[in-house]
């Protein structure tokens, strides 16, 4: 097991990416001693249909700009290149094929997404393909989450790791609303992303 | 073209770990400069990542491969075989990674010597190779700062560093580097930059 290279997979819409995501990825990388974290902007997830998601290319480029100064961060367009709905299980299968057996994956996502995980496509296959890390805000310690994790452990014999990340209070929704209302977003996300949003007039309704 | 992940993975298998890490750092520097100077970020990313794909081919194979891929070998490249990895890399980028974009291929081709009338992407890849975060030589920090203030001034400085270095080694200077410097100076004079 020890000759496995551990790699984090940071899934998300990244619309836009912000310091909450980056701090989370770095914290998990450190905690689990991951060789790197690959950010994977989602293509067309079957959920989140309620609002129009920003064009793939913009989200992809913002993610590159945000991660570019960290030598341990990479961005993958694996989901963006797909037509139709994208499912995590298919993405992870593809990563397995590309990277080979020497790599062990840690899928990083928000605790609220973990609550939904049991509804994800082929969940038993998915739990076999990678480890899961649930990032939570301090205090997000609901009984609901604990119960779900316990249930997963019992049913699938699989631990879901948890990491508390203070700055997760920053949210993409809030950033989009701020831009729409002409409020500042400085210090919530990297400057290069802020410039990119201005240049391309994103989120202005 | 292969996907970024496939390119990344295949490249890793073609390069030593050190060379592969260097490639990732050049990719990152190229993205930063592309953003700064309004060049297509994705093209810069791929060109930066792939630029050294031919770098770890053993010297005794370089000539054969160059012949096979139709890379024209001048006197200087015959004597300094390391120079072949630029143009050969551009051919391999097409063949091994399916990269068809001429601007990317051109930047890979010129990344070691430079050349006449370089595009912005060519300049960015050439410079990124020089100033990526892992580089450590006298003056690199100054050059890194300069690259984000004045792309051409930094490019000129890096040509001159190369020329001086090659002279100090009593090695052969590739004419493309001279053409590159001359054409850059002429361009800067025209723009009143020098």
Tab-separated table of C-alpha atoms in Angstrom:
chain	number	residue	atom	x	y	z
A	1	UNK	CA	0.000	0.000	0.000
A	2	UNK	CA	2.819	2.362	0.867
A	3	UNK	CA	4.152	2.621	-2.648
A	4	UNK	CA	0.797	4.049	-3.713
A	5	UNK	CA	0.832	7.652	-4.788
A	6	UNK	CA	-2.004	9.432	-3.022
A	7	UNK	CA	-3.822	12.037	-5.051
A	8	UNK	CA	-6.697	14.298	-4.050
A	9	UNK	CA	-9.583	14.931	-6.400
A	10	UNK	CA	-11.344	18.199	-5.654
A	11	UNK	CA	-14.717	18.158	-7.346
A	12	UNK	CA	-16.946	21.192	-7.631
A	13	UNK	CA	-18.726	23.590	-9.929
A	14	UNK	CA	-16.164	26.314	-9.142
A	15	UNK	CA	-18.540	29.026	-10.231
A	16	UNK	CA	-16.388	30.829	-9.211
A	17	UNK	CA	-13.543	29.100	-7.356
A	18	UNK	CA	-12.598	30.928	-4.133
A	19	UNK	CA	-10.256	30.753	-1.139
A	20	UNK	CA	-12.592	28.340	0.683
A	21	UNK	CA	-11.931	25.729	-2.003
A	22	UNK	CA	-8.204	26.416	-2.061
A	23	UNK	CA	-7.769	26.307	1.713
A	24	UNK	CA	-9.744	23.064	1.843
A	25	UNK	CA	-7.640	21.416	-0.833
A	26	UNK	CA	-4.413	22.479	0.840
A	27	UNK	CA	-5.596	21.336	4.289
A	28	UNK	CA	-6.599	17.912	2.973
A	29	UNK	CA	-3.390	17.595	0.979
A	30	UNK	CA	-1.393	18.241	4.124
A	31	UNK	CA	-3.479	16.051	6.404
A	32	UNK	CA	-3.419	12.985	4.156
A	33	UNK	CA	0.033	13.604	2.737
A	34	UNK	CA	-1.256	13.727	-0.840
A	35	UNK	CA	1.239	14.128	-3.684
A	36	UNK	CA	-1.098	16.573	-5.354
A	37	UNK	CA	-4.686	17.694	-5.621
A	38	UNK	CA	-6.416	17.678	-8.984
A	39	UNK	CA	-9.246	20.176	-9.291
A	40	UNK	CA	-12.024	18.828	-11.460
A	41	UNK	CA	-14.581	21.444	-12.502
A	42	UNK	CA	-17.841	19.601	-13.038
A	43	UNK	CA	-19.355	19.310	-16.479
A	44	UNK	CA	-23.084	18.887	-16.432
A	45	UNK	CA	-23.899	17.439	-13.036
A	46	UNK	CA	-27.356	15.896	-12.856
A	47	UNK	CA	-28.149	18.015	-9.808
A	48	UNK	CA	-27.906	21.819	-9.623
A	49	UNK	CA	-30.326	22.238	-12.455
A	50	UNK	CA	-32.091	25.040	-10.694
A	51	UNK	CA	-29.781	27.721	-12.053
A	52	UNK	CA	-27.831	28.255	-15.192
A	53	UNK	CA	-24.199	27.366	-14.572
A	54	UNK	CA	-21.553	29.587	-16.091
A	55	UNK	CA	-20.009	28.428	-19.338
A	56	UNK	CA	-17.589	25.538	-18.864
A	57	UNK	CA	-14.609	27.314	-20.370
A	58	UNK	CA	-14.868	30.231	-17.937
A	59	UNK	CA	-15.031	27.936	-14.918
A	60	UNK	CA	-12.118	25.907	-16.252
A	61	UNK	CA	-9.897	28.944	-16.844
A	62	UNK	CA	-10.784	30.512	-13.484
A	63	UNK	CA	-9.800	27.252	-11.797
A	64	UNK	CA	-6.471	27.214	-13.638
A	65	UNK	CA	-5.784	30.824	-12.672
A	66	UNK	CA	-6.630	30.158	-9.029
A	67	UNK	CA	-4.421	27.091	-8.676
A	68	UNK	CA	-1.534	28.128	-10.861
A	69	UNK	CA	0.828	29.316	-8.149
A	70	UNK	CA	0.594	26.093	-6.125
A	71	UNK	CA	2.976	23.459	-7.508
A	72	UNK	CA	0.864	20.735	-5.867
A	73	UNK	CA	-2.377	21.719	-7.577
A	74	UNK	CA	-3.499	20.676	-11.045
A	75	UNK	CA	-6.664	21.158	-13.047
A	76	UNK	CA	-8.341	18.453	-15.086
A	77	UNK	CA	-10.849	19.085	-17.851
A	78	UNK	CA	-11.926	15.450	-17.735
A	79	UNK	CA	-15.569	16.302	-16.958
A	80	UNK	CA	-15.750	19.436	-19.059
A	81	UNK	CA	-14.881	17.507	-22.195
A	82	UNK	CA	-17.931	15.305	-21.821
A	83	UNK	CA	-21.322	15.866	-23.341
A	84	UNK	CA	-24.431	15.111	-21.361
A	85	UNK	CA	-24.606	14.497	-17.640
A	86	UNK	CA	-21.428	13.644	-15.780
A	87	UNK	CA	-21.294	11.250	-12.859
A	88	UNK	CA	-18.503	11.035	-10.330
A	89	UNK	CA	-18.274	7.273	-10.695
A	90	UNK	CA	-17.486	7.575	-14.425
A	91	UNK	CA	-14.914	10.290	-13.776
A	92	UNK	CA	-13.175	8.180	-11.160
A	93	UNK	CA	-13.132	5.163	-13.456
A	94	UNK	CA	-11.482	7.303	-16.097
A	95	UNK	CA	-8.884	8.612	-13.639
A	96	UNK	CA	-8.130	5.018	-12.658
A	97	UNK	CA	-7.568	4.113	-16.296
A	98	UNK	CA	-5.380	7.130	-17.011
A	99	UNK	CA	-3.303	6.986	-13.831
A	100	UNK	CA	-3.110	3.240	-13.335
A	101	UNK	CA	-3.142	1.052	-10.265
A	102	UNK	CA	-0.322	2.829	-8.433
A	103	UNK	CA	-2.534	5.761	-7.613
A	104	UNK	CA	-4.922	6.003	-4.702
A	105	UNK	CA	-7.556	8.709	-4.882
A	106	UNK	CA	-9.137	10.887	-2.211
A	107	UNK	CA	-12.287	12.555	-3.413
A	108	UNK	CA	-12.752	15.853	-1.573
A	109	UNK	CA	-16.155	17.423	-1.357
A	110	UNK	CA	-18.359	19.459	0.966
A	111	UNK	CA	-20.170	17.778	3.835
A	112	UNK	CA	-23.522	18.780	2.378
A	113	UNK	CA	-22.664	16.870	-0.786
A	114	UNK	CA	-21.678	13.870	1.317
A	115	UNK	CA	-25.169	13.861	2.776
A	116	UNK	CA	-26.372	13.232	-0.755
A	117	UNK	CA	-23.731	10.683	-1.569
A	118	UNK	CA	-25.950	7.676	-1.082
A	119	UNK	CA	-28.014	8.867	-3.996
A	120	UNK	CA	-25.011	9.097	-6.302
A	121	UNK	CA	-24.810	6.782	-9.278
A	122	UNK	CA	-23.328	3.334	-8.506
A	123	UNK	CA	-22.411	4.341	-4.996
A	124	UNK	CA	-20.962	0.939	-4.076
A	125	UNK	CA	-18.615	0.989	-7.071
A	126	UNK	CA	-17.683	4.584	-6.296
A	127	UNK	CA	-16.818	3.820	-2.670
A	128	UNK	CA	-14.487	1.110	-3.946
A	129	UNK	CA	-12.772	3.432	-6.408
A	130	UNK	CA	-11.732	6.131	-3.972
A	131	UNK	CA	-11.691	7.412	-0.426
A	132	UNK	CA	-13.984	10.264	0.498
A	133	UNK	CA	-13.115	13.367	2.462
A	134	UNK	CA	-15.965	15.505	3.718
A	135	UNK	CA	-14.959	19.108	4.362
A	136	UNK	CA	-17.058	20.894	6.958
A	137	UNK	CA	-17.274	24.290	8.520
A	138	UNK	CA	-16.452	24.306	12.222
A	139	UNK	CA	-19.691	23.661	14.050
A	140	UNK	CA	-21.250	21.815	11.120
A	141	UNK	CA	-21.554	18.779	13.273
A	142	UNK	CA	-25.076	17.709	12.663
A	143	UNK	CA	-26.477	14.458	13.848
A	144	UNK	CA	-27.674	13.895	10.322
A	145	UNK	CA	-24.092	13.860	9.000
A	146	UNK	CA	-22.853	11.611	11.808
A	147	UNK	CA	-25.721	9.183	11.178
A	148	UNK	CA	-25.029	9.051	7.435
A	149	UNK	CA	-21.318	8.426	7.938
A	150	UNK	CA	-22.105	5.705	10.449
A	151	UNK	CA	-24.539	4.127	8.027
A	152	UNK	CA	-21.960	4.177	5.188
A	153	UNK	CA	-19.392	2.622	7.477
A	154	UNK	CA	-21.752	-0.184	8.460
A	155	UNK	CA	-23.218	-0.871	5.058
A	156	UNK	CA	-20.158	-0.488	2.855
A	157	UNK	CA	-17.365	-1.014	5.362
A	158	UNK	CA	-15.876	2.300	4.341
A	159	UNK	CA	-14.724	5.270	6.397
A	160	UNK	CA	-15.521	8.744	5.183
A	161	UNK	CA	-12.873	11.116	6.478
A	162	UNK	CA	-13.771	14.503	7.864
A	163	UNK	CA	-11.780	17.710	7.845
A	164	UNK	CA	-12.831	20.978	9.444
A	165	UNK	CA	-12.006	24.059	7.395
A	166	UNK	CA	-12.686	27.491	8.931
A	167	UNK	CA	-12.731	29.554	5.742
A	168	UNK	CA	-15.415	27.438	4.119
A	169	UNK	CA	-17.813	30.177	5.153
A	170	UNK	CA	-16.946	31.814	1.812
A	171	UNK	CA	-19.411	30.671	-0.823
A	172	UNK	CA	-19.680	30.922	-4.587
A	173	UNK	CA	-23.350	31.866	-4.304
A	174	UNK	CA	-22.452	34.799	-2.096
A	175	UNK	CA	-19.675	35.877	-4.465
A	176	UNK	CA	-22.023	35.808	-7.469
A	177	UNK	CA	-24.592	37.886	-5.598
A	178	UNK	CA	-21.947	40.361	-4.537
A	179	UNK	CA	-20.839	40.836	-8.129
A	180	UNK	CA	-24.429	41.222	-9.266
A	181	UNK	CA	-24.985	43.924	-6.638
A	182	UNK	CA	-21.699	45.659	-7.376
A	183	UNK	CA	-20.258	44.763	-3.967
A	184	UNK	CA	-16.541	44.001	-3.498
A	185	UNK	CA	-15.263	40.435	-3.723
A	186	UNK	CA	-11.652	41.284	-2.964
A	187	UNK	CA	-9.911	38.905	-0.510
A	188	UNK	CA	-12.550	36.218	-1.072
A	189	UNK	CA	-10.778	34.756	-4.098
A	190	UNK	CA	-7.418	35.103	-5.877
A	191	UNK	CA	-6.822	38.385	-7.685
A	192	UNK	CA	-6.341	36.675	-11.017
A	193	UNK	CA	-9.847	35.201	-10.741
A	194	UNK	CA	-11.275	38.556	-9.714
A	195	UNK	CA	-9.665	40.166	-12.775
A	196	UNK	CA	-10.984	37.356	-14.948
A	197	UNK	CA	-14.548	37.926	-13.683
A	198	UNK	CA	-14.281	41.659	-14.400
A	199	UNK	CA	-12.723	41.208	-17.824
A	200	UNK	CA	-15.380	38.744	-18.916
A	201	UNK	CA	-18.294	40.489	-17.199
A	202	UNK	CA	-19.371	37.361	-15.364
A	203	UNK	CA	-22.231	37.269	-12.832
A	204	UNK	CA	-23.584	40.697	-13.716
A	205	UNK	CA	-27.111	39.394	-14.395
B	1	UNK	CA	-5.665	16.089	-29.378
B	2	UNK	CA	-5.489	13.908	-26.288
B	3	UNK	CA	-7.148	15.311	-23.200
B	4	UNK	CA	-5.017	17.302	-20.777
B	5	UNK	CA	-4.980	14.363	-18.357
B	6	UNK	CA	-3.864	11.925	-21.018
B	7	UNK	CA	-1.143	14.295	-22.218
B	8	UNK	CA	-0.024	14.830	-18.641
B	9	UNK	CA	0.098	11.111	-17.947
B	10	UNK	CA	1.892	10.164	-21.143
B	11	UNK	CA	4.386	12.975	-20.676
B	12	UNK	CA	5.199	11.719	-17.190
B	13	UNK	CA	6.152	8.370	-18.657
B	14	UNK	CA	8.436	10.026	-21.245
B	15	UNK	CA	10.417	12.230	-18.853
B	16	UNK	CA	12.558	11.852	-15.756
B	17	UNK	CA	10.738	12.993	-12.591
B	18	UNK	CA	12.892	16.131	-12.462
B	19	UNK	CA	12.136	17.023	-16.058
B	20	UNK	CA	8.463	16.305	-15.528
B	21	UNK	CA	8.325	18.639	-12.490
B	22	UNK	CA	10.087	21.293	-14.520
B	23	UNK	CA	7.409	20.895	-17.204
B	24	UNK	CA	4.643	21.467	-14.664
B	25	UNK	CA	6.395	24.590	-13.412
B	26	UNK	CA	6.826	25.932	-16.950
B	27	UNK	CA	3.134	25.254	-17.551
B	28	UNK	CA	2.244	27.308	-14.484
B	29	UNK	CA	4.548	30.195	-15.360
B	30	UNK	CA	3.212	30.202	-18.929
B	31	UNK	CA	-0.369	30.448	-17.669
B	32	UNK	CA	0.518	33.424	-15.463
B	33	UNK	CA	2.280	35.246	-18.289
B	34	UNK	CA	-0.513	34.405	-20.746
B	35	UNK	CA	-3.057	35.898	-18.367
B	36	UNK	CA	-0.910	38.980	-17.924
B	37	UNK	CA	-0.346	39.536	-21.658
B	38	UNK	CA	-3.730	38.465	-23.011
B	39	UNK	CA	-2.606	35.246	-24.685
B	40	UNK	CA	-4.851	32.155	-24.876
B	41	UNK	CA	-4.390	30.552	-21.458
B	42	UNK	CA	-5.150	27.029	-22.628
B	43	UNK	CA	-2.630	27.173	-25.462
B	44	UNK	CA	0.015	28.481	-23.096
B	45	UNK	CA	-0.833	25.722	-20.664
B	46	UNK	CA	-0.456	22.904	-23.174
B	47	UNK	CA	2.648	24.370	-24.840
B	48	UNK	CA	4.297	24.901	-21.449
B	49	UNK	CA	3.503	21.390	-20.326
B	50	UNK	CA	4.662	19.651	-23.493
B	51	UNK	CA	7.610	21.856	-24.530
B	52	UNK	CA	10.301	19.431	-23.298
B	53	UNK	CA	8.653	16.183	-24.409
B	54	UNK	CA	11.726	15.241	-26.481
B	55	UNK	CA	14.219	16.245	-23.810
B	56	UNK	CA	14.939	12.801	-22.374
B	57	UNK	CA	15.541	11.032	-25.659
B	58	UNK	CA	19.108	9.658	-25.547
B	59	UNK	CA	21.598	11.578	-27.680
B	60	UNK	CA	22.441	8.606	-29.865
B	61	UNK	CA	18.796	8.316	-30.856
B	62	UNK	CA	18.219	11.989	-31.546
B	63	UNK	CA	19.707	12.021	-35.039
B	64	UNK	CA	17.743	8.967	-36.145
B	65	UNK	CA	14.520	10.356	-34.780
B	66	UNK	CA	15.173	13.752	-36.312
B	67	UNK	CA	15.670	12.050	-39.677
B	68	UNK	CA	12.538	9.993	-39.231
B	69	UNK	CA	10.446	13.033	-38.370
B	70	UNK	CA	11.970	15.250	-41.044
B	71	UNK	CA	13.629	17.699	-38.693
B	72	UNK	CA	16.160	19.682	-40.661
B	73	UNK	CA	19.563	19.445	-39.027
B	74	UNK	CA	21.930	22.344	-39.455
B	75	UNK	CA	25.640	22.235	-38.579
B	76	UNK	CA	25.147	23.628	-35.118
B	77	UNK	CA	22.410	21.154	-34.165
B	78	UNK	CA	24.553	18.305	-35.457
B	79	UNK	CA	27.338	19.406	-33.123
B	80	UNK	CA	25.110	20.374	-30.178
B	81	UNK	CA	22.554	17.613	-30.312
B	82	UNK	CA	20.661	18.880	-27.285
B	83	UNK	CA	19.315	21.644	-29.528
B	84	UNK	CA	17.363	19.056	-31.515
B	85	UNK	CA	14.815	18.535	-28.735
B	86	UNK	CA	12.964	21.751	-29.636
B	87	UNK	CA	12.027	21.016	-33.248
B	88	UNK	CA	11.778	17.284	-32.601
B	89	UNK	CA	9.528	17.999	-29.611
B	90	UNK	CA	7.155	19.891	-31.893
B	91	UNK	CA	6.907	16.829	-34.192
B	92	UNK	CA	6.358	14.484	-31.262
B	93	UNK	CA	3.729	16.824	-29.830
B	94	UNK	CA	1.744	16.287	-33.035
B	95	UNK	CA	2.444	12.582	-33.268
B	96	UNK	CA	2.245	11.447	-29.654
B	97	UNK	CA	-0.284	13.903	-28.271
B	98	UNK	CA	-2.275	14.778	-31.366
B	99	UNK	CA	-1.650	18.491	-30.898
B	100	UNK	CA	-2.526	20.096	-34.233
B	101	UNK	CA	-2.518	23.724	-33.158
B	102	UNK	CA	0.243	25.417	-35.169
B	103	UNK	CA	0.787	28.162	-32.604
B	104	UNK	CA	1.438	25.612	-29.857
B	105	UNK	CA	3.728	23.565	-32.095
B	106	UNK	CA	5.653	26.668	-33.139
B	107	UNK	CA	6.203	27.702	-29.523
B	108	UNK	CA	7.545	24.233	-28.729
B	109	UNK	CA	9.809	24.292	-31.781
B	110	UNK	CA	11.385	27.630	-30.825
B	111	UNK	CA	11.567	27.251	-27.064
B	112	UNK	CA	15.308	26.545	-26.875
B	113	UNK	CA	16.828	28.876	-29.440
B	114	UNK	CA	14.161	31.484	-30.083
B	115	UNK	CA	13.785	32.721	-33.640
B	116	UNK	CA	12.806	35.583	-35.920
B	117	UNK	CA	9.462	37.342	-35.368
B	118	UNK	CA	8.306	35.280	-32.420
B	119	UNK	CA	4.611	35.299	-31.537
B	120	UNK	CA	3.531	36.322	-28.055
B	121	UNK	CA	2.990	32.654	-27.216
B	122	UNK	CA	6.513	31.798	-28.477
B	123	UNK	CA	7.927	34.512	-26.238
B	124	UNK	CA	5.976	33.362	-23.217
B	125	UNK	CA	7.073	29.744	-23.539
B	126	UNK	CA	10.707	30.698	-24.141
B	127	UNK	CA	10.721	32.940	-21.075
B	128	UNK	CA	8.731	30.590	-18.842
B	129	UNK	CA	11.345	27.923	-19.454
B	130	UNK	CA	13.946	30.406	-18.232
B	131	UNK	CA	12.240	31.788	-15.174
B	132	UNK	CA	10.015	28.984	-13.823
B	133	UNK	CA	10.065	28.821	-10.027
B	134	UNK	CA	12.599	26.011	-9.865
B	135	UNK	CA	15.284	27.935	-11.765
B	136	UNK	CA	18.049	29.271	-9.608
B	137	UNK	CA	20.819	31.311	-11.177
B	138	UNK	CA	22.180	34.766	-10.604
B	139	UNK	CA	19.660	37.333	-11.730
B	140	UNK	CA	16.697	34.989	-12.084
B	141	UNK	CA	14.571	36.894	-9.587
B	142	UNK	CA	15.160	40.129	-11.404
B	143	UNK	CA	14.252	38.450	-14.687
B	144	UNK	CA	11.085	36.982	-13.162
B	145	UNK	CA	9.956	40.417	-12.014
B	146	UNK	CA	10.868	41.985	-15.322
B	147	UNK	CA	8.867	39.354	-17.229
B	148	UNK	CA	5.685	40.603	-15.577
B	149	UNK	CA	6.490	44.248	-16.257
B	150	UNK	CA	7.931	44.150	-19.755
B	151	UNK	CA	7.811	40.925	-21.737
B	152	UNK	CA	10.170	42.111	-24.482
B	153	UNK	CA	12.771	43.557	-22.147
B	154	UNK	CA	12.809	40.262	-20.243
B	155	UNK	CA	13.052	38.305	-23.483
B	156	UNK	CA	15.988	40.422	-24.666
B	157	UNK	CA	17.724	39.954	-21.336
B	158	UNK	CA	17.270	36.188	-21.519
B	159	UNK	CA	18.668	36.028	-25.076
B	160	UNK	CA	21.680	37.960	-23.862
B	161	UNK	CA	22.100	35.693	-20.841
B	162	UNK	CA	22.032	32.689	-23.135
B	163	UNK	CA	24.480	34.175	-25.586
B	164	UNK	CA	26.908	35.149	-22.813
B	165	UNK	CA	26.583	31.757	-21.193
B	166	UNK	CA	27.187	29.874	-24.433
B	167	UNK	CA	30.215	32.063	-25.124
B	168	UNK	CA	31.586	31.429	-21.641
B	169	UNK	CA	31.345	27.687	-22.311
B	170	UNK	CA	33.141	28.146	-25.623
B	171	UNK	CA	30.188	26.378	-27.098
B	172	UNK	CA	28.381	26.909	-30.385
B	173	UNK	CA	25.754	29.582	-30.671
B	174	UNK	CA	22.688	28.719	-32.711
B	175	UNK	CA	22.025	31.347	-35.397
B	176	UNK	CA	18.331	31.403	-34.462
B	177	UNK	CA	19.231	33.053	-31.165
B	178	UNK	CA	21.076	35.816	-33.029
B	179	UNK	CA	18.153	36.252	-35.424
B	180	UNK	CA	15.817	36.327	-32.454
B	181	UNK	CA	17.791	39.015	-30.672
B	182	UNK	CA	18.232	41.129	-33.802
B	183	UNK	CA	14.602	40.955	-34.786
B	184	UNK	CA	13.493	41.759	-31.240
B	185	UNK	CA	15.787	44.794	-31.069
B	186	UNK	CA	14.534	46.053	-34.411
B	187	UNK	CA	10.962	45.648	-33.219
B	188	UNK	CA	11.690	47.440	-29.949
B	189	UNK	CA	13.354	50.325	-31.791
B	190	UNK	CA	10.331	50.694	-33.997
B	191	UNK	CA	8.104	50.824	-30.916
B	192	UNK	CA	10.438	53.338	-29.300
B	193	UNK	CA	11.176	50.843	-26.540
B	194	UNK	CA	14.927	50.934	-26.892
